[in-house]
PDB file of C-alpha atoms in Angstrom:
ATOM      1  CA  MET A  13     -30.414 -55.303  10.982  1.00  0.00           C
ATOM      2  CA  TYR A  14     -30.774 -53.212   7.834  1.00  0.00           C
ATOM      3  CA  TYR A  15     -30.122 -49.446   7.869  1.00  0.00           C
ATOM      4  CA  PRO A  16     -31.216 -47.267   4.947  1.00  0.00           C
ATOM      5  CA  PRO A  17     -28.286 -45.445   3.245  1.00  0.00           C
ATOM      6  CA  ASN A  18     -29.377 -42.053   4.536  1.00  0.00           C
ATOM      7  CA  MET A  19     -28.949 -43.292   8.142  1.00  0.00           C
ATOM      8  CA  LEU A  20     -25.346 -44.465   7.805  1.00  0.00           C
ATOM      9  CA  ALA A  21     -22.669 -42.284   9.376  1.00  0.00           C
ATOM     10  CA  TYR A  22     -20.536 -42.002   6.253  1.00  0.00           C
ATOM     11  CA  ASN A  23     -23.481 -40.607   4.264  1.00  0.00           C
ATOM     12  CA  TYR A  24     -24.284 -37.960   6.848  1.00  0.00           C
ATOM     13  CA  ARG A  25     -24.214 -34.420   5.466  1.00  0.00           C
ATOM     14  CA  PRO A  26     -23.759 -31.579   7.942  1.00  0.00           C
ATOM     15  CA  PRO A  27     -26.502 -28.937   8.060  1.00  0.00           C
ATOM     16  CA  TYR A  28     -24.039 -26.124   7.200  1.00  0.00           C
ATOM     17  CA  PRO A  29     -22.686 -25.424   3.738  1.00  0.00           C
ATOM     18  CA  TYR A  30     -19.543 -27.380   3.051  1.00  0.00           C
ATOM     19  CA  PRO A  31     -16.786 -26.277   2.710  1.00  0.00           C
ATOM     20  CA  TYR A  32     -17.159 -23.597   5.335  1.00  0.00           C
ATOM     21  CA  PRO A  33     -17.957 -20.150   3.930  1.00  0.00           C
ATOM     22  CA  LYS A  34     -14.965 -17.833   3.926  1.00  0.00           C
ATOM     23  CA  PRO A  35     -15.264 -14.659   5.980  1.00  0.00           C
ATOM     24  CA  GLN A  36     -15.694 -11.631   3.751  1.00  0.00           C
ATOM     25  CA  PRO A  37     -13.085  -8.875   4.145  1.00  0.00           C
ATOM     26  CA  LYS A  38     -14.317  -5.470   5.191  1.00  0.00           C
ATOM     27  CA  PRO A  39     -14.226  -2.951   2.359  1.00  0.00           C
ATOM     28  CA  LYS A  40     -11.477  -0.359   2.641  1.00  0.00           C
ATOM     29  CA  GLN A  41     -12.613   3.055   3.731  1.00  0.00           C
ATOM     30  CA  VAL A  42     -11.391   5.663   1.276  1.00  0.00           C
ATOM     31  CA  LEU A  43     -10.953   9.327   2.124  1.00  0.00           C
ATOM     32  CA  LEU A  44     -11.527  11.557  -0.889  1.00  0.00           C
ATOM     33  CA  VAL A  45      -9.540  14.814  -0.678  1.00  0.00           C
ATOM     34  CA  LEU A  46     -11.363  17.934  -1.899  1.00  0.00           C
ATOM     35  CA  ALA A  47      -9.779  20.892  -3.682  1.00  0.00           C
ATOM     36  CA  THR A  48     -11.099  23.173  -0.921  1.00  0.00           C
ATOM     37  CA  TYR A  49      -8.753  21.379   1.493  1.00  0.00           C
ATOM     38  CA  PHE A  50      -5.758  22.508  -0.564  1.00  0.00           C
ATOM     39  CA  GLU A  51      -7.209  25.998  -0.875  1.00  0.00           C
ATOM     40  CA  ASP A  52      -7.335  26.182   2.941  1.00  0.00           C
ATOM     41  CA  GLU A  53      -3.800  24.821   3.174  1.00  0.00           C
ATOM     42  CA  ILE A  54      -2.525  27.625   0.938  1.00  0.00           C
ATOM     43  CA  ASN A  55      -4.679  30.537   2.143  1.00  0.00           C
ATOM     44  CA  LYS A  56      -5.087  29.790   5.864  1.00  0.00           C
ATOM     45  CA  TYR A  57      -1.824  28.035   6.692  1.00  0.00           C
ATOM     46  CA  GLY A  58       0.525  29.301   3.963  1.00  0.00           C
ATOM     47  CA  ARG A  59       1.533  25.796   2.942  1.00  0.00           C
ATOM     48  CA  GLN A  60       2.138  26.374  -0.745  1.00  0.00           C
ATOM     49  CA  PHE A  61       5.262  24.462  -1.883  1.00  0.00           C
ATOM     50  CA  HIS A  62       4.996  22.141   1.142  1.00  0.00           C
ATOM     51  CA  TYR A  63       5.131  18.356   0.863  1.00  0.00           C
ATOM     52  CA  TYR A  64       2.361  15.764   1.278  1.00  0.00           C
ATOM     53  CA  ARG A  65       1.904  12.023   0.830  1.00  0.00           C
ATOM     54  CA  THR A  66      -1.209  11.017  -1.097  1.00  0.00           C
ATOM     55  CA  VAL A  67      -2.594   8.426  -3.508  1.00  0.00           C
ATOM     56  CA  ILE A  68      -3.213   9.676  -7.058  1.00  0.00           C
ATOM     57  CA  ASP A  69      -5.331   6.899  -8.475  1.00  0.00           C
ATOM     58  CA  LYS A  70      -5.355   8.017 -12.111  1.00  0.00           C
ATOM     59  CA  TYR A  71      -1.559   8.167 -12.544  1.00  0.00           C
ATOM     60  CA  PHE A  72       0.011   5.894  -9.915  1.00  0.00           C
ATOM     61  CA  GLY A  73      -2.733   3.432  -8.952  1.00  0.00           C
ATOM     62  CA  SER A  74      -2.960   2.651  -5.243  1.00  0.00           C
ATOM     63  CA  GLN A  75       0.717   3.461  -4.597  1.00  0.00           C
ATOM     64  CA  PRO A  76       1.227   6.445  -2.243  1.00  0.00           C
ATOM     65  CA  VAL A  77       3.490   9.167  -3.659  1.00  0.00           C
ATOM     66  CA  VAL A  78       5.201  12.241  -2.219  1.00  0.00           C
ATOM     67  CA  VAL A  79       3.968  15.484  -3.812  1.00  0.00           C
ATOM     68  CA  GLN A  80       4.755  19.182  -3.487  1.00  0.00           C
ATOM     69  CA  LEU A  81       1.686  21.428  -3.540  1.00  0.00           C
ATOM     70  CA  LEU A  82       2.045  24.137  -6.198  1.00  0.00           C
ATOM     71  CA  GLY A  83      -1.465  25.546  -6.562  1.00  0.00           C
ATOM     72  CA  VAL A  84      -5.184  24.920  -6.688  1.00  0.00           C
ATOM     73  CA  ASP A  85      -8.038  26.040  -8.948  1.00  0.00           C
ATOM     74  CA  THR A  86     -11.325  25.610  -7.059  1.00  0.00           C
ATOM     75  CA  THR A  87     -13.529  26.464 -10.055  1.00  0.00           C
ATOM     76  CA  SER A  88     -12.276  23.509 -12.102  1.00  0.00           C
ATOM     77  CA  LYS A  89     -11.370  21.488  -8.946  1.00  0.00           C
ATOM     78  CA  MET A  90      -7.835  20.903 -10.224  1.00  0.00           C
ATOM     79  CA  VAL A  91      -4.769  20.713  -7.971  1.00  0.00           C
ATOM     80  CA  THR A  92      -1.247  21.189  -9.340  1.00  0.00           C
ATOM     81  CA  PHE A  93       1.581  19.127  -7.844  1.00  0.00           C
ATOM     82  CA  ASN A  94       5.231  18.336  -8.284  1.00  0.00           C
ATOM     83  CA  VAL A  95       5.373  14.551  -7.909  1.00  0.00           C
ATOM     84  CA  LEU A  96       8.627  13.239  -6.466  1.00  0.00           C
ATOM     85  CA  PRO A  97       9.054   9.717  -7.799  1.00  0.00           C
ATOM     86  CA  PRO A  98      12.498   8.143  -7.770  1.00  0.00           C
ATOM     87  CA  GLN A  99      13.034   9.152 -11.434  1.00  0.00           C
ATOM     88  CA  GLY A 100      12.770  12.885 -10.684  1.00  0.00           C
ATOM     89  CA  PRO A 101      10.100  15.545 -10.178  1.00  0.00           C
ATOM     90  CA  THR A 102       7.154  15.761 -12.575  1.00  0.00           C
ATOM     91  CA  THR A 103       4.519  18.520 -12.623  1.00  0.00           C
ATOM     92  CA  ILE A 104       0.921  17.307 -12.993  1.00  0.00           C
ATOM     93  CA  SER A 105      -2.577  18.740 -12.548  1.00  0.00           C
ATOM     94  CA  VAL A 106      -5.014  16.357 -10.904  1.00  0.00           C
ATOM     95  CA  ASN A 107      -8.779  16.466 -10.438  1.00  0.00           C
ATOM     96  CA  GLU A 108      -9.931  16.184  -6.818  1.00  0.00           C
ATOM     97  CA  ASN A 109     -11.746  12.923  -7.667  1.00  0.00           C
ATOM     98  CA  ASP A 110      -8.393  11.197  -8.270  1.00  0.00           C
ATOM     99  CA  LEU A 111      -6.906  12.000  -4.821  1.00  0.00           C
ATOM    100  CA  TYR A 112      -7.345   9.544  -1.934  1.00  0.00           C
ATOM    101  CA  GLY A 113      -6.006  10.178   1.559  1.00  0.00           C
ATOM    102  CA  ILE A 114      -3.514  12.853   2.526  1.00  0.00           C
ATOM    103  CA  SER A 115      -0.801  13.335   5.117  1.00  0.00           C
ATOM    104  CA  TYR A 116       1.236  16.482   5.669  1.00  0.00           C
ATOM    105  CA  LEU A 117       5.026  15.951   5.586  1.00  0.00           C
ATOM    106  CA  GLY A 118       6.303  19.498   6.105  1.00  0.00           C
ATOM    107  CA  PRO A 119       8.115  22.282   4.256  1.00  0.00           C
ATOM    108  CA  THR A 120      11.154  20.154   3.386  1.00  0.00           C
ATOM    109  CA  PRO A 121      11.068  16.984   1.284  1.00  0.00           C
ATOM    110  CA  PRO A 122      11.357  13.725   3.209  1.00  0.00           C
ATOM    111  CA  ALA A 123      14.756  12.066   3.195  1.00  0.00           C
ATOM    112  CA  GLN A 124      15.252   9.501   0.473  1.00  0.00           C
ATOM    113  CA  PRO A 125      15.599   5.998   1.896  1.00  0.00           C
ATOM    114  CA  THR A 126      19.155   4.753   1.971  1.00  0.00           C
ATOM    115  CA  MET A 127      20.009   1.611   0.072  1.00  0.00           C
ATOM    116  CA  TYR A 128      20.938  -1.261   2.351  1.00  0.00           C
ATOM    117  CA  PRO A 129      22.835  -4.352   1.216  1.00  0.00           C
ATOM    118  CA  PRO A 130      20.549  -7.276   0.415  1.00  0.00           C
ATOM    119  CA  PRO A 131      19.878  -9.644   3.320  1.00  0.00           C
ATOM    120  CA  ARG A 132      21.869 -12.831   3.568  1.00  0.00           C
ATOM    121  CA  PRO A 133      20.149 -15.931   2.158  1.00  0.00           C
ATOM    122  CA  ASP A 134      18.587 -18.288   4.700  1.00  0.00           C
ATOM    123  CA  TRP A 135      20.825 -21.168   3.724  1.00  0.00           C
ATOM    124  CA  CYS A 136      23.917 -19.239   4.920  1.00  0.00           C
ATOM    125  CA  LYS A 137      23.238 -20.303   8.500  1.00  0.00           C
ATOM    126  CA  TYR A 138      24.045 -23.892   7.495  1.00  0.00           C
ATOM    127  CA  VAL A 139      27.462 -23.039   6.029  1.00  0.00           C
ATOM    128  CA  PRO A 140      30.261 -23.720   8.527  1.00  0.00           C
ATOM    129  CA  PRO A 141      32.416 -20.706   9.440  1.00  0.00           C
ATOM    130  CA  TYR A 142      35.512 -22.178   7.817  1.00  0.00           C
ATOM    131  CA  ASP A 143      33.675 -22.472   4.442  1.00  0.00           C
ATOM    132  CA  LYS A 144      32.172 -18.955   4.339  1.00  0.00           C
ATOM    133  CA  TRP A 145      35.057 -17.732   2.143  1.00  0.00           C
ATOM    134  CA  LYS A 146      33.631 -19.931  -0.666  1.00  0.00           C
ATOM    135  CA  TYR A 147      30.286 -18.114  -0.617  1.00  0.00           C
ATOM    136  CA  PRO A 148      30.614 -14.301  -0.862  1.00  0.00           C
ATOM    137  CA  GLU A 149      26.876 -13.779  -0.190  1.00  0.00           C
ATOM    138  CA  CYS A 150      27.347 -15.332   3.288  1.00  0.00           C
ATOM    139  CA  LYS A 151      30.120 -13.000   4.507  1.00  0.00           C
TER     140      LYS A 151
END
């Protein structure tokens, strides 16, 4: 019996697009911080010279940084910070449109993370105990 090529099993095409469509990630929700927020922090709560963690898109990309609030100018919508990167403090003025997300850290700067020794390599678990003296990274 003759079967046309479109009827054979190996020529069958599924009704869905192939390969399967990938699920689309949800867009990140971004919280823009207004200069009036910092004005309230200074005037209502007396939090001038206190520390915050925020994202300053223009200078540091999407990396969160620790900042010390120095002042705010609501007419020009500029906020002045001391930024505490590992290299040392830097004073910058930032427009409110460049600030994303904020979290209050308190009146004292957060503790700097301590440096831990690097983790042992995975292959160290295969070295017998009597040979560990040969490999200082496995001690």
